PDB file of C-alpha atoms in Angstrom:
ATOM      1  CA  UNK A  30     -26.162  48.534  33.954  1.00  0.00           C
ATOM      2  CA  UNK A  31     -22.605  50.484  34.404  1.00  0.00           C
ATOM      3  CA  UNK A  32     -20.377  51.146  31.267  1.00  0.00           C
ATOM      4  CA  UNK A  33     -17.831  48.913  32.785  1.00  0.00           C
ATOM      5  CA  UNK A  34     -20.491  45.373  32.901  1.00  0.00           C
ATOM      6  CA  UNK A  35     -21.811  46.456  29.326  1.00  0.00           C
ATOM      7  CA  UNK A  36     -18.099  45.971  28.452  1.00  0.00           C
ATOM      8  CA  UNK A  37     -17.445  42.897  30.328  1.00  0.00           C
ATOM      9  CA  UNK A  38     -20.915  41.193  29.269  1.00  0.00           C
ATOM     10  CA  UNK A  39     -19.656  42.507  25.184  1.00  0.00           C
ATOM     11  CA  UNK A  40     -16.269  41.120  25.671  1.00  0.00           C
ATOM     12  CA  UNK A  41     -18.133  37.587  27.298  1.00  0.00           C
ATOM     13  CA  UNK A  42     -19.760  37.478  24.183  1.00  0.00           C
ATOM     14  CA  UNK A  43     -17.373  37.561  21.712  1.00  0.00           C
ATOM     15  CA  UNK A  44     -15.659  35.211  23.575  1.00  0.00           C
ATOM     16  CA  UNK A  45     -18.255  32.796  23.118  1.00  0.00           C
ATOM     17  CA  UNK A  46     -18.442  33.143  19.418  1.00  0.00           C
ATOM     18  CA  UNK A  47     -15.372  31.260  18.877  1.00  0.00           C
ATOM     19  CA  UNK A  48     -14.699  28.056  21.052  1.00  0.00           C
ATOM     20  CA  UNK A  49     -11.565  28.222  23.199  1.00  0.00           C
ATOM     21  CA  UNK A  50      -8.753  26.491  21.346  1.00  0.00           C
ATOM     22  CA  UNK A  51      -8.075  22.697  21.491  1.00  0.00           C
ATOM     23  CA  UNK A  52      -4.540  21.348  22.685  1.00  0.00           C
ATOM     24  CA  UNK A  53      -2.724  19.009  20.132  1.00  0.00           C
ATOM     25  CA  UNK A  54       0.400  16.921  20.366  1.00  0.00           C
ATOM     26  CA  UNK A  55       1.203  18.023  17.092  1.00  0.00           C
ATOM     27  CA  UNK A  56      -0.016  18.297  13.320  1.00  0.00           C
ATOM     28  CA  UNK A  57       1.481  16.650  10.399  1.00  0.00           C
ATOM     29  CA  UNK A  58       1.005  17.608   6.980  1.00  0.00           C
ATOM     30  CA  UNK A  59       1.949  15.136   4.428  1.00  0.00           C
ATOM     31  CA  UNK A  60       3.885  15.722   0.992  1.00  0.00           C
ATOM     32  CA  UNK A  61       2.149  15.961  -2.040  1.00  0.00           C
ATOM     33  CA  UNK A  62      -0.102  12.167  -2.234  1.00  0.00           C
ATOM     34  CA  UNK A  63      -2.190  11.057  -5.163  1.00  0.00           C
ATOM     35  CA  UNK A  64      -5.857  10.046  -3.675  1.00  0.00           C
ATOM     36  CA  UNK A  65      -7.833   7.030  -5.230  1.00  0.00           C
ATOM     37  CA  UNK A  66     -11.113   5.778  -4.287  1.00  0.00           C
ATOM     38  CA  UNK A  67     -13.842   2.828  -5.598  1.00  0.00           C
ATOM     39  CA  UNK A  68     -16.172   0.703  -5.258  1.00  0.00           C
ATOM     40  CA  UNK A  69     -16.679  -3.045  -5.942  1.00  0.00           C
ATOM     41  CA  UNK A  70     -19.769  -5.147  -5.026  1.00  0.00           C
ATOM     42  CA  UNK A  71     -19.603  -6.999  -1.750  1.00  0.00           C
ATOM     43  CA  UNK A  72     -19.664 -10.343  -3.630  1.00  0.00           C
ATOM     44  CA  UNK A  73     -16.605  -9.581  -5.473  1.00  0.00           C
ATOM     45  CA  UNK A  74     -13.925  -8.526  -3.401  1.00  0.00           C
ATOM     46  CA  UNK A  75     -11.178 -10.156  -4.693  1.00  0.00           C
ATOM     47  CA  UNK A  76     -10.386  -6.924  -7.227  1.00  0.00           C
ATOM     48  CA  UNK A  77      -9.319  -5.679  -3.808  1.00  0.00           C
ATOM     49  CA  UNK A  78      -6.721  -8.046  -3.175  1.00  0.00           C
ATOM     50  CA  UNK A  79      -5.772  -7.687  -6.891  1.00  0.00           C
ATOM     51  CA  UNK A  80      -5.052  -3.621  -6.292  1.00  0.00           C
ATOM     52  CA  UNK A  81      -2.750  -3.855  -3.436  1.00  0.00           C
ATOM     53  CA  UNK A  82      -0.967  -6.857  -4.739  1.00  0.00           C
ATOM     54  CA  UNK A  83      -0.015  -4.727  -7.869  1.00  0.00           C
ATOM     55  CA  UNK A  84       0.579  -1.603  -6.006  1.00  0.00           C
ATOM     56  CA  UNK A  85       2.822  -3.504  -3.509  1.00  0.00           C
ATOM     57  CA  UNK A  86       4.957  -5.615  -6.485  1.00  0.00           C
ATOM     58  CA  UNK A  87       5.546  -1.794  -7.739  1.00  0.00           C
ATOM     59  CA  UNK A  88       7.054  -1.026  -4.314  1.00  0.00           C
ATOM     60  CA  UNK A  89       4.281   1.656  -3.754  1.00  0.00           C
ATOM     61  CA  UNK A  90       3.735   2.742  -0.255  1.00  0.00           C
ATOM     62  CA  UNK A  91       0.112   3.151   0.300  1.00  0.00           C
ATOM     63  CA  UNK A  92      -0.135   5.978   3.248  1.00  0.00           C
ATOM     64  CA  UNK A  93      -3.306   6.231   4.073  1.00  0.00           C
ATOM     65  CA  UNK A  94      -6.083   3.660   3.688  1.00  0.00           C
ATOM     66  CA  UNK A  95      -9.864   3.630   4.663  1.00  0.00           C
ATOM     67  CA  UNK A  96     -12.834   1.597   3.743  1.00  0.00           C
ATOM     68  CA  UNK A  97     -16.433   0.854   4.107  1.00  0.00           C
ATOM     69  CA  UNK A  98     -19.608  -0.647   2.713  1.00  0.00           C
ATOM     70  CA  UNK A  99     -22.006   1.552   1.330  1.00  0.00           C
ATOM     71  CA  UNK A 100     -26.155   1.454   1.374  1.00  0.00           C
ATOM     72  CA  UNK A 101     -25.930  -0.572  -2.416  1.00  0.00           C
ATOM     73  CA  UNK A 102     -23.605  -2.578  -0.615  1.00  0.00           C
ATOM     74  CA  UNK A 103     -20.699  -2.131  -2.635  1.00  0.00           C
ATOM     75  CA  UNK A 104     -17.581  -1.715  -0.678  1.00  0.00           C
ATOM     76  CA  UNK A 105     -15.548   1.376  -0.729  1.00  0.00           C
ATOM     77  CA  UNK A 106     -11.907   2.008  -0.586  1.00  0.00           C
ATOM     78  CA  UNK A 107      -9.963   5.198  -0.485  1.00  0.00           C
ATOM     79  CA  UNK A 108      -6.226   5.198   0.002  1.00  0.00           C
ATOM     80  CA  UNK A 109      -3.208   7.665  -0.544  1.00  0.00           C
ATOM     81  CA  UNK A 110       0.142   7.078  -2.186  1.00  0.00           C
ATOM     82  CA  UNK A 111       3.034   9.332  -2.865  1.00  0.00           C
ATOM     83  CA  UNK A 112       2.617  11.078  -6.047  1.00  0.00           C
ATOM     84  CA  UNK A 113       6.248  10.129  -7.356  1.00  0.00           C
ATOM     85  CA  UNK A 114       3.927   6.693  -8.085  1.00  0.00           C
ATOM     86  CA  UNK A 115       0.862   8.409  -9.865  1.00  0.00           C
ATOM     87  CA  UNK A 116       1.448   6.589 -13.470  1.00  0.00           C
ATOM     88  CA  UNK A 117       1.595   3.369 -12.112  1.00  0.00           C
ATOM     89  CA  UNK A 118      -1.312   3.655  -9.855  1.00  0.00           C
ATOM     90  CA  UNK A 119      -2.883   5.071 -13.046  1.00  0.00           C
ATOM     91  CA  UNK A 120      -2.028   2.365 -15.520  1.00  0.00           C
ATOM     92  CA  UNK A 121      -3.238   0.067 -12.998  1.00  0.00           C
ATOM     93  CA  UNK A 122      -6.975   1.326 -12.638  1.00  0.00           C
ATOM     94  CA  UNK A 123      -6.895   1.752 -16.565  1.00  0.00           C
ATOM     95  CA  UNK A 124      -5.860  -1.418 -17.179  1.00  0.00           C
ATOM     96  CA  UNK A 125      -9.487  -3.285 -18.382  1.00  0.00           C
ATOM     97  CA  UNK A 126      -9.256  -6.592 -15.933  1.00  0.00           C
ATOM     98  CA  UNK A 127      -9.506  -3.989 -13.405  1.00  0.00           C
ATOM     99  CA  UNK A 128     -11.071  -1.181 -15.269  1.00  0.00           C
ATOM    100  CA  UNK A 129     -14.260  -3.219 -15.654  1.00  0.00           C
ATOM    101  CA  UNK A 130     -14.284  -4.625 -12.116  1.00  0.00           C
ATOM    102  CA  UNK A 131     -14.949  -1.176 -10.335  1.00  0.00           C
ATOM    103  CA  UNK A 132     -17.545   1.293  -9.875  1.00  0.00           C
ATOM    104  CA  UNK A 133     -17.166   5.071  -9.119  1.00  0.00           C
ATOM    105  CA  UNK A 134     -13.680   5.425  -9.472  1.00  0.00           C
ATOM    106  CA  UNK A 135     -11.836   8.663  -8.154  1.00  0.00           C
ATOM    107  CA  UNK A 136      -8.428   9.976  -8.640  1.00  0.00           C
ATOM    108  CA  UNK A 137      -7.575  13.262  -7.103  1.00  0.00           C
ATOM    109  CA  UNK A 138      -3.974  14.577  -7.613  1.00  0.00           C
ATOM    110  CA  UNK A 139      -2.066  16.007  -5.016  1.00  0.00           C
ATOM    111  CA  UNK A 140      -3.854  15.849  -1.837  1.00  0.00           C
ATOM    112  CA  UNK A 141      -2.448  16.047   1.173  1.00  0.00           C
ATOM    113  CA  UNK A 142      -3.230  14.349   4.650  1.00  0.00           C
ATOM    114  CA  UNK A 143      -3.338  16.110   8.104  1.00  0.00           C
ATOM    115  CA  UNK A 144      -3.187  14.249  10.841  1.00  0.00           C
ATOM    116  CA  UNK A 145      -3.945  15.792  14.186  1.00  0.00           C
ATOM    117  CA  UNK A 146      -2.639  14.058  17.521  1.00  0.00           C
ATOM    118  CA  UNK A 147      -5.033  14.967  20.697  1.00  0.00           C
ATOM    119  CA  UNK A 148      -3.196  15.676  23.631  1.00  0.00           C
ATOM    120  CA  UNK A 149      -4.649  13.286  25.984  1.00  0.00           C
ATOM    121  CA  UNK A 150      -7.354  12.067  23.872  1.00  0.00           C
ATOM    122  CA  UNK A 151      -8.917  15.483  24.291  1.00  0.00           C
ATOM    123  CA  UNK A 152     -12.325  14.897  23.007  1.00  0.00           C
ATOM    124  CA  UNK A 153     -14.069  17.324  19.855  1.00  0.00           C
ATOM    125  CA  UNK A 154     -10.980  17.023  17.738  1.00  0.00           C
ATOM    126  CA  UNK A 155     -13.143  15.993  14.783  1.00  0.00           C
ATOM    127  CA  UNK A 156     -15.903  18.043  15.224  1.00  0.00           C
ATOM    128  CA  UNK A 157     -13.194  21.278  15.458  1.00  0.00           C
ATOM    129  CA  UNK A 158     -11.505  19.502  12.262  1.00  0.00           C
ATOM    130  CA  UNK A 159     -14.215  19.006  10.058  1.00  0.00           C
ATOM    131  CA  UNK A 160     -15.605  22.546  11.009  1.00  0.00           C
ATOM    132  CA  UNK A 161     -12.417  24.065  10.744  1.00  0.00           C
ATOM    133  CA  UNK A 162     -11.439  22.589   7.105  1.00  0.00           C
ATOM    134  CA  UNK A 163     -14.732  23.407   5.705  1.00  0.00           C
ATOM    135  CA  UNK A 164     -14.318  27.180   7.075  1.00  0.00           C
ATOM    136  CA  UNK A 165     -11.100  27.030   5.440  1.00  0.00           C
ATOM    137  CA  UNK A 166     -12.379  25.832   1.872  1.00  0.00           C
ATOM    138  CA  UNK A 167     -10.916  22.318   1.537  1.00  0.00           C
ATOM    139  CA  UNK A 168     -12.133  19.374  -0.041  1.00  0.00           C
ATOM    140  CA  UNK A 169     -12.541  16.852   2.518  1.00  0.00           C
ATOM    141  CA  UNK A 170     -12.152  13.384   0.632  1.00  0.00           C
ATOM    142  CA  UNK A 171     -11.252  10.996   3.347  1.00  0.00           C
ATOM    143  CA  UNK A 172     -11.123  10.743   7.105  1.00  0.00           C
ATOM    144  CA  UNK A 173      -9.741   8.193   9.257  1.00  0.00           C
ATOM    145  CA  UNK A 174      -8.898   7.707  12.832  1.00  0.00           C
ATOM    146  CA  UNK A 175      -7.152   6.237  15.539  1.00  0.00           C
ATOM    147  CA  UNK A 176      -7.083   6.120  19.338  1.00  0.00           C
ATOM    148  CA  UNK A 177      -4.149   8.868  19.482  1.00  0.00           C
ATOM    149  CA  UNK A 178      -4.423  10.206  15.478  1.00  0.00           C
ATOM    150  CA  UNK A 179      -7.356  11.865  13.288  1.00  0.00           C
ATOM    151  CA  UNK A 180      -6.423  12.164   9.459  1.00  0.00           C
ATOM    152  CA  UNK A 181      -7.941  14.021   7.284  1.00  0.00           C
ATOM    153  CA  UNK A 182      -7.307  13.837   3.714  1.00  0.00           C
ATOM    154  CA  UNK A 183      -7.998  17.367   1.704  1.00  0.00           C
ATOM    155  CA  UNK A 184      -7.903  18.867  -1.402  1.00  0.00           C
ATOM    156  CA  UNK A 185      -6.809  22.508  -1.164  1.00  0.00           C
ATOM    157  CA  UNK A 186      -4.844  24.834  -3.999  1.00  0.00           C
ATOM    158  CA  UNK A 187      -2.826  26.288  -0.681  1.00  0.00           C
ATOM    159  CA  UNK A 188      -2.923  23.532   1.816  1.00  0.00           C
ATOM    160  CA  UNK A 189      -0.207  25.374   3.843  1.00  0.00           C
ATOM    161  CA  UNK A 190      -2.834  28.329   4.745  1.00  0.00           C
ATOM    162  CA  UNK A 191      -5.112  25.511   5.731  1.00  0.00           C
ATOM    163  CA  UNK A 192      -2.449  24.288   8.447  1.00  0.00           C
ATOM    164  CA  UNK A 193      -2.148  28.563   9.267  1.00  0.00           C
ATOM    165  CA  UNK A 194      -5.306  28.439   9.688  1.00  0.00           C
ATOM    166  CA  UNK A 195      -5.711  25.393  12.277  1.00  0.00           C
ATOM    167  CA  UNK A 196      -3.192  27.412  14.610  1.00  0.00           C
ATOM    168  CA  UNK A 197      -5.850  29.448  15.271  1.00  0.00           C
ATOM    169  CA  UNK A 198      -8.295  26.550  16.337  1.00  0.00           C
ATOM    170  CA  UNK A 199      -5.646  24.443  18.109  1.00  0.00           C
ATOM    171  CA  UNK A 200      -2.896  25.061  20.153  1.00  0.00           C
ATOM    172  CA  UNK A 201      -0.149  22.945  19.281  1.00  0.00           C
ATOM    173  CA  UNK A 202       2.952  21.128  21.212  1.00  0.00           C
TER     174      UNK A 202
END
């Protein structure tokens, strides 16, 4: 083998190490949200109702919103609000006819939420995401998607180096 193919089949391979970047629309990173998540049994959804009834009277805009039933078959919500409305989301899930109602309560202050738009639905977005947010160090606490959006809720102490860092795994615009 020449010097000049051990070179090319060396560069080949570092090439394959990392993936070829993934096109995006664009990437949004939220202000500063407050994330909540619980649980209430199946048979006893009407706590659910209760929450977003109260949140809504207090003119809270809830900005993110997931759910799903877990193997004990309680149901699961997570959801994001702006933190300017942390104390009365607080007061509300301290408050003891709702206190007592849920099971494995979360609240994680100032999160923020990426959301990635694929250009042209290009597929692997998530796996690229996920992978990408882990390399990075952040807390992944909820993910959600769309035909044309993946969000991505995370906990990071410098979220901004986190959206550096995905303009290295996507290309974006």
């Amino acid at each position: 083998m020449t010097t000049e193919s051990k070179s090319l089949d060396f560069i080949s391979k570092l090439g394959e190490a990392s993936p070829p970047p993934i096109r995006l629309s664009r990437l949004f990173q939220s202000r500063e949200q407050d994330f909540f998540s619980f649980g209430t049994p199946e048979d006893k959804p009407a706590v659910l109702a209760e929450v977003f009834e109260a949140l809504g009277r207090s003119m809270v805009n809830i900005r993110f919103i997931n759910h799903f039933t877990a193997e004990n078959g309680r149901f699961n919500v997570q959801f994001c609000i702006d933190s300017a409305f942390r104390e009365i989301a607080a007061n509300l899930f301290s408050s003891p006819e709702i206190a007592k109602r849920i099971h494995g309560f979360q609240h994680v202050a100032d999160a923020v939420i990426l959301s990635l738009y694929p250009f042209q639905g290009r597929p692997q977005v998530a796996e690229r995401a996920l992978s990408e947010l882990e390399r990075l160090g952040a807390r992944i606490l909820g993910v959600n998607c769309g035909a044309s959006v993946l969000s991505c809720v995370i906990e990071s102490p410098e979220p901004d180096s986190v959206v550096e860092g995905f303009k290295q795994a996507f290309i974006i615009g």
